[in-house]
Amino acid sequence: MAGYRLPEPAGNALNRRRAISFKFNGDDLSGFAGDTLASALLANGERLIGRSFKYHRPRGIVSCGVEEPTGLFDIGDRAARVANTRATDVALTEGMVARTGNAWPSVRFDVGAINSLFASVLTAGFYYKTFMWPDWRLFEPMIRKMAGLGFAGDGPDPDRYDELSLRAEVLVVGAGLAGLEAAVAAAEQGAQVLLVESDTWMGGWAATVAAGSGKDGADMRRTVASLIERASKAGVTIRMGTTVFGLYDHGLAVAVENGSRVVRERTIKIRAGRTILATGAFDRPMLFPDNDRPGVMFAHGAERYAAHYGVAVGKRVVVASSCQAGLDLVTRLRGWGVNVVSVLDFRKGDYVVGVRGRTEVTGVTFVSQGDPKHRNIEADTLLHTGGLTPNVSLHSQAGGGLRWDDEASMFVPSRLAQGVGVVGACAGVFDLGDALEHARQVGLGRIVDAPVGGAGHIPAVNSPPKELLAGSSGKTFVDLQNDVCETDVALAARENYRSVEHLKRYTTTGMATDQGKTSNVNALVTMGRLTSRTPNQVGTTKFRPPYKPVTLGAIVAGRGGERYRPLKRMPAHAFHQSRGALFEEFGGWLRPAAYPKGDESLEAAAEREAAHTRNSVSLFEGSPLGKIEVYGPDAAAFLDLMYVGNISTIAVGNARYGLMLNENGIVVDDGIVARLGPEHFWVNTTSGGAERAALAFEEWLQCEFVDMHVFVQPVVSQWGNVTVAGPKAWKLLEAAGFGAELSPAAMKHMTMREVDYAGVRMRVMRASFSGELGYEINVPALHTQALMERLWRAGGAFGLDVGMYGIEALMLMRLEKGFLHVGADTDGTTLPQDVGMARGLDKKAANFVGRRSMLRAAGQDPSRMQLVGLVPTDKRTRLPVGAHIVPHRPPSPIEGFVTSSGFSPALRHPVALAMLTRGTQRIGERLRIYHLDTEIEAEVVKTPFFDPAGERLHG
């Protein structure tokens, strides 16, 4: 490592007293605290660090920032592994494990490099033309295996993430000199200012210069220190290591902050009155053959490595530049001790026409103006800069415009987005005095035009003249990450993909993790040259968030699993757990799917539970069932408007099934409505529709039926629900001490009673979704588990074989009865008449939500799909849910599809429900059902499949 480390004072970001060990491709290496992975690799002399995406060409570190296109690694191991991480953007940590992702079996011997031999046919758009015949599916496995540059973690992410929300009157993005000046100006006039910076130091490019010796370094140190001190005194809040990756409407900026040992990353949502962008500029690459060799780097990045990380990127360095800024840094590099052996000035006719070496640079080939003879320079590094590209990503995300500046040869901001200012290099202002004055004016809230320029003349085309490339056979890359060459852009032009968006997608330039930060301008200029258009006429592609790749963990801010969608637990959760419940999520609730015994499968357990319920008695917790109490003098009239059936005619103590529609007449929920008093109703909805139904009630009351006196109160969490079902249900309740008023003889089906039991007021309803004698006991939630335990003990004491059943058994029993399950047997097109629920429509004179839509021509079409029963003719094959009903082997017009299916324990054969065109008219017909090229024959039958007379409801 010592051979590439520069002595102090170089490396002002390092703590050289703290060494850090890490692994790279299995090798043990070391760096210092403050290093990035990229600087540590360069310090260890690692030149070949990866392979390119398409051709698998050798690649090395190119830049020193977020714009890095090739230094991508898998960081971490196993579940903690993060793919495609930029080595320039990750701090070195003790024990870090980094691997090259796009090379096998190793980065030095990569089998994929064979692709280079077929480069002439692997041109832009080859995939669109090649993999279509005879069937693209034949190629899919191979393409999927080759896709990507790394491998994601293979388990739950062990890291922690966090989220923070902030407000600021002024948000300044970037703590370079212009950003500091704007922040200070705003803060000194009393504004609350938040300044965010992605680096670990302030000052930006100026801090790099300030780290050097000589008068320039000393002057810049004073300037940077003065601004930082003024910012501190003015009360500017500063967050380092924080990158704004998205700028949205209404002053919303979203950033990701590098975390600590406790939190890996923190997502910060910032609401700002004004946003000032001071995001700097990138090196614009020069274009020349073999410009992708390991050791070919951006010049300003090499200066940052020297100043902040104490790394000499090479031992014999050639600098090629087409602008004065590139030549100015040569003196600074030499001041750090970097051995610059030659300087090539593009403006004076010095052209790089080749790079020698394969896995690392061994020499540079160039020609001079008027002398076409190729000459060679022995070197291990080539630094180049073809000018600067303002970092306008966030400005464009916010809706700002761009224009091409001919003199500076760059796109610069033109039309500003509302509430967004742009200062410094990202505004195209490179003269220090002009930049600071402009930033001060913007910081004070004055809208002023940026004095673009100051960088000196930069040629629009940074590639050698074609006539001087004779004898040069290397490829010239425009986009290093996606292996897009100048010839690919030329092919796109010849094939008339001249629109900038078509160019991007046809060649894939600018579509990688760097989002074209260093490739887009050269691609656009090249396309303009090939089509006789100016870059302004070619235009730019849309800049979209995120500005840099962001981990999914940071985006969700740790809201994974139950933190993303918190699962609700039923009041008697522990009771089910103690009886071996297999829990699954249903409608946001953690509920028992079944209670398997031994190695019993879920399906077998559900069939056993359903059979036991039909023969004896079982308990089921239905606490998630939607429960809404509706009060008021207009409650009955309001519920008439909400449901298809008549609710106002329900007598006190009775209940009725109801179907709820939306304004389009579509079935959205169902349930039982009971009347507890003249102005008091107990409304049950589906478990998944509880919140939706309550919100719909409120919306209609607040927006349409504003004169109605109705109070709606959801009470799902206040009331538990214990369902007792089976022919011996009443025997169990009687054994547990419930009064005779609940006996089947005294309490009819679809009635509700309020009773006192064990000192607790309960609401008991005779209802059944299983088709058996059933009691739904609504009990205050805190007493739910005690009631279930009491019923369980009572059954055992009286010799009753009490069982438990879960959701899967309930679904089997309701399927046997042909009961509708909203959401499974319905979709966004289902009307009441499609599921046989419009029979009472003629009896209801009052209007209700969705009635008019039901009567539209489409709703009255006799060929609509209708819900019917199906039985496979062989009585053995279970019909897959979603399987299509068609008149003949596909391709064929669809006549219907299976909505629910299962094996009936009561009937000992499979049954199913389906939506079928003219279904009720086709009873007895045999159909062909197809699923994954398998044909199944089934017969259309009437429902219910089991107990069609409904006698079992009465015990």
mmCIF file of N, CA, C and O in Angstrom, residues 42 61-65 67 208 282-283 297-309 311 313 329 333 383-385:
data_model
loop_
_atom_site.group_PDB
_atom_site.id
_atom_site.type_symbol
_atom_site.label_atom_id
_atom_site.label_comp_id
_atom_site.label_asym_id
_atom_site.label_seq_id
_atom_site.Cartn_x
_atom_site.Cartn_y
_atom_site.Cartn_z
ATOM 1 N N LEU A 42 -7.221 1.687 -4.559
ATOM 2 C CA LEU A 42 -6.169 2.364 -5.319
ATOM 3 C C LEU A 42 -4.870 2.439 -4.523
ATOM 4 O O LEU A 42 -3.776 2.294 -5.082
ATOM 5 N N ILE A 61 -11.273 1.670 -11.391
ATOM 6 C CA ILE A 61 -11.924 2.854 -10.821
ATOM 7 C C ILE A 61 -11.729 4.014 -11.792
ATOM 8 O O ILE A 61 -10.634 4.240 -12.305
ATOM 9 N N VAL A 62 -12.800 4.787 -12.019
ATOM 10 C CA VAL A 62 -12.752 5.876 -12.993
ATOM 11 C C VAL A 62 -12.806 7.241 -12.323
ATOM 12 O O VAL A 62 -12.111 8.168 -12.725
ATOM 13 N N SER A 63 -13.636 7.383 -11.294
ATOM 14 C CA SER A 63 -13.868 8.698 -10.705
ATOM 15 C C SER A 63 -13.688 8.635 -9.199
ATOM 16 O O SER A 63 -13.232 7.626 -8.649
ATOM 17 N N CYS A 64 -14.097 9.708 -8.525
ATOM 18 C CA CYS A 64 -13.971 9.769 -7.075
ATOM 19 C C CYS A 64 -15.292 10.178 -6.429
ATOM 20 O O CYS A 64 -15.313 10.696 -5.315
ATOM 21 N N GLY A 65 -16.401 9.958 -7.126
ATOM 22 C CA GLY A 65 -17.669 10.428 -6.572
ATOM 23 C C GLY A 65 -18.834 9.565 -6.967
ATOM 24 O O GLY A 65 -18.686 8.434 -7.451
ATOM 25 N N GLU A 67 -20.677 9.746 -9.382
ATOM 26 C CA GLU A 67 -20.809 9.520 -10.822
ATOM 27 C C GLU A 67 -20.084 8.269 -11.289
ATOM 28 O O GLU A 67 -20.124 7.930 -12.480
ATOM 29 N N THR A 208 -10.610 20.855 -1.961
ATOM 30 C CA THR A 208 -9.536 20.082 -2.594
ATOM 31 C C THR A 208 -8.337 20.980 -2.867
ATOM 32 O O THR A 208 -7.186 20.621 -2.593
ATOM 33 N N PHE A 282 -19.464 17.664 -12.873
ATOM 34 C CA PHE A 282 -18.692 16.445 -13.101
ATOM 35 C C PHE A 282 -17.663 16.679 -14.198
ATOM 36 O O PHE A 282 -17.832 17.539 -15.070
ATOM 37 N N ASP A 283 -16.605 15.858 -14.176
ATOM 38 C CA ASP A 283 -15.706 15.811 -15.324
ATOM 39 C C ASP A 283 -16.458 15.279 -16.524
ATOM 40 O O ASP A 283 -17.206 14.301 -16.426
ATOM 41 N N MET A 297 -8.600 7.418 -15.972
ATOM 42 C CA MET A 297 -9.444 8.011 -14.937
ATOM 43 C C MET A 297 -9.743 9.471 -15.245
ATOM 44 O O MET A 297 -9.078 10.094 -16.083
ATOM 45 N N PHE A 298 -10.734 10.015 -14.524
ATOM 46 C CA PHE A 298 -11.059 11.429 -14.638
ATOM 47 C C PHE A 298 -10.047 12.239 -13.835
ATOM 48 O O PHE A 298 -9.712 11.887 -12.689
ATOM 49 N N ALA A 299 -9.603 13.340 -14.423
ATOM 50 C CA ALA A 299 -8.496 14.099 -13.829
ATOM 51 C C ALA A 299 -8.860 14.699 -12.478
ATOM 52 O O ALA A 299 -8.075 14.633 -11.528
ATOM 53 N N HIS A 300 -10.044 15.310 -12.368
ATOM 54 C CA HIS A 300 -10.400 15.945 -11.101
ATOM 55 C C HIS A 300 -10.611 14.920 -9.995
ATOM 56 O O HIS A 300 -10.379 15.210 -8.809
ATOM 57 N N GLY A 301 -11.026 13.710 -10.367
ATOM 58 C CA GLY A 301 -11.135 12.645 -9.371
ATOM 59 C C GLY A 301 -9.775 12.281 -8.814
ATOM 60 O O GLY A 301 -9.626 12.036 -7.611
ATOM 61 N N ALA A 302 -8.754 12.240 -9.679
ATOM 62 C CA ALA A 302 -7.411 11.916 -9.215
ATOM 63 C C ALA A 302 -6.910 12.969 -8.233
ATOM 64 O O ALA A 302 -6.207 12.654 -7.262
ATOM 65 N N GLU A 303 -7.271 14.237 -8.466
ATOM 66 C CA GLU A 303 -6.864 15.292 -7.537
ATOM 67 C C GLU A 303 -7.519 15.106 -6.176
ATOM 68 O O GLU A 303 -6.893 15.297 -5.136
ATOM 69 N N ARG A 304 -8.781 14.715 -6.162
ATOM 70 C CA ARG A 304 -9.471 14.463 -4.892
ATOM 71 C C ARG A 304 -8.833 13.300 -4.143
ATOM 72 O O ARG A 304 -8.693 13.334 -2.917
ATOM 73 N N TYR A 305 -8.442 12.261 -4.866
ATOM 74 C CA TYR A 305 -7.787 11.133 -4.204
ATOM 75 C C TYR A 305 -6.492 11.577 -3.535
ATOM 76 O O TYR A 305 -6.169 11.151 -2.424
ATOM 77 N N ALA A 306 -5.761 12.434 -4.207
ATOM 78 C CA ALA A 306 -4.499 12.903 -3.629
ATOM 79 C C ALA A 306 -4.738 13.791 -2.422
ATOM 80 O O ALA A 306 -4.134 13.597 -1.356
ATOM 81 N N ALA A 307 -5.624 14.778 -2.556
ATOM 82 C CA ALA A 307 -5.814 15.765 -1.501
ATOM 83 C C ALA A 307 -6.476 15.165 -0.263
ATOM 84 O O ALA A 307 -6.028 15.405 0.866
ATOM 85 N N HIS A 308 -7.523 14.390 -0.452
ATOM 86 C CA HIS A 308 -8.326 13.955 0.690
ATOM 87 C C HIS A 308 -7.984 12.559 1.188
ATOM 88 O O HIS A 308 -8.180 12.271 2.371
ATOM 89 N N TYR A 309 -7.476 11.704 0.295
ATOM 90 C CA TYR A 309 -7.223 10.322 0.710
ATOM 91 C C TYR A 309 -5.742 9.954 0.652
ATOM 92 O O TYR A 309 -5.388 8.817 0.976
ATOM 93 N N VAL A 311 -3.728 9.441 -1.902
ATOM 94 C CA VAL A 311 -3.486 8.350 -2.830
ATOM 95 C C VAL A 311 -2.984 8.914 -4.154
ATOM 96 O O VAL A 311 -3.611 9.812 -4.736
ATOM 97 N N VAL A 313 -2.806 8.000 -7.814
ATOM 98 C CA VAL A 313 -3.525 7.014 -8.613
ATOM 99 C C VAL A 313 -2.607 6.269 -9.567
ATOM 100 O O VAL A 313 -3.019 5.272 -10.170
ATOM 101 N N LEU A 329 -4.875 21.776 -12.841
ATOM 102 C CA LEU A 329 -4.706 20.811 -11.755
ATOM 103 C C LEU A 329 -3.397 20.033 -11.859
ATOM 104 O O LEU A 329 -3.000 19.350 -10.919
ATOM 105 N N LEU A 333 -1.393 18.509 -8.754
ATOM 106 C CA LEU A 333 -1.043 17.097 -8.631
ATOM 107 C C LEU A 333 0.450 16.922 -8.345
ATOM 108 O O LEU A 333 0.846 16.125 -7.484
ATOM 109 N N LEU A 383 -4.974 10.346 -17.067
ATOM 110 C CA LEU A 383 -6.030 11.202 -16.531
ATOM 111 C C LEU A 383 -6.533 12.092 -17.653
ATOM 112 O O LEU A 383 -5.732 12.636 -18.419
ATOM 113 N N HIS A 384 -7.835 12.267 -17.737
ATOM 114 C CA HIS A 384 -8.363 13.092 -18.822
ATOM 115 C C HIS A 384 -9.571 13.876 -18.333
ATOM 116 O O HIS A 384 -10.298 13.456 -17.429
ATOM 117 N N THR A 385 -9.774 15.017 -18.942
ATOM 118 C CA THR A 385 -10.984 15.801 -18.715
ATOM 119 C C THR A 385 -11.292 16.577 -19.979
ATOM 120 O O THR A 385 -10.439 17.276 -20.524
#
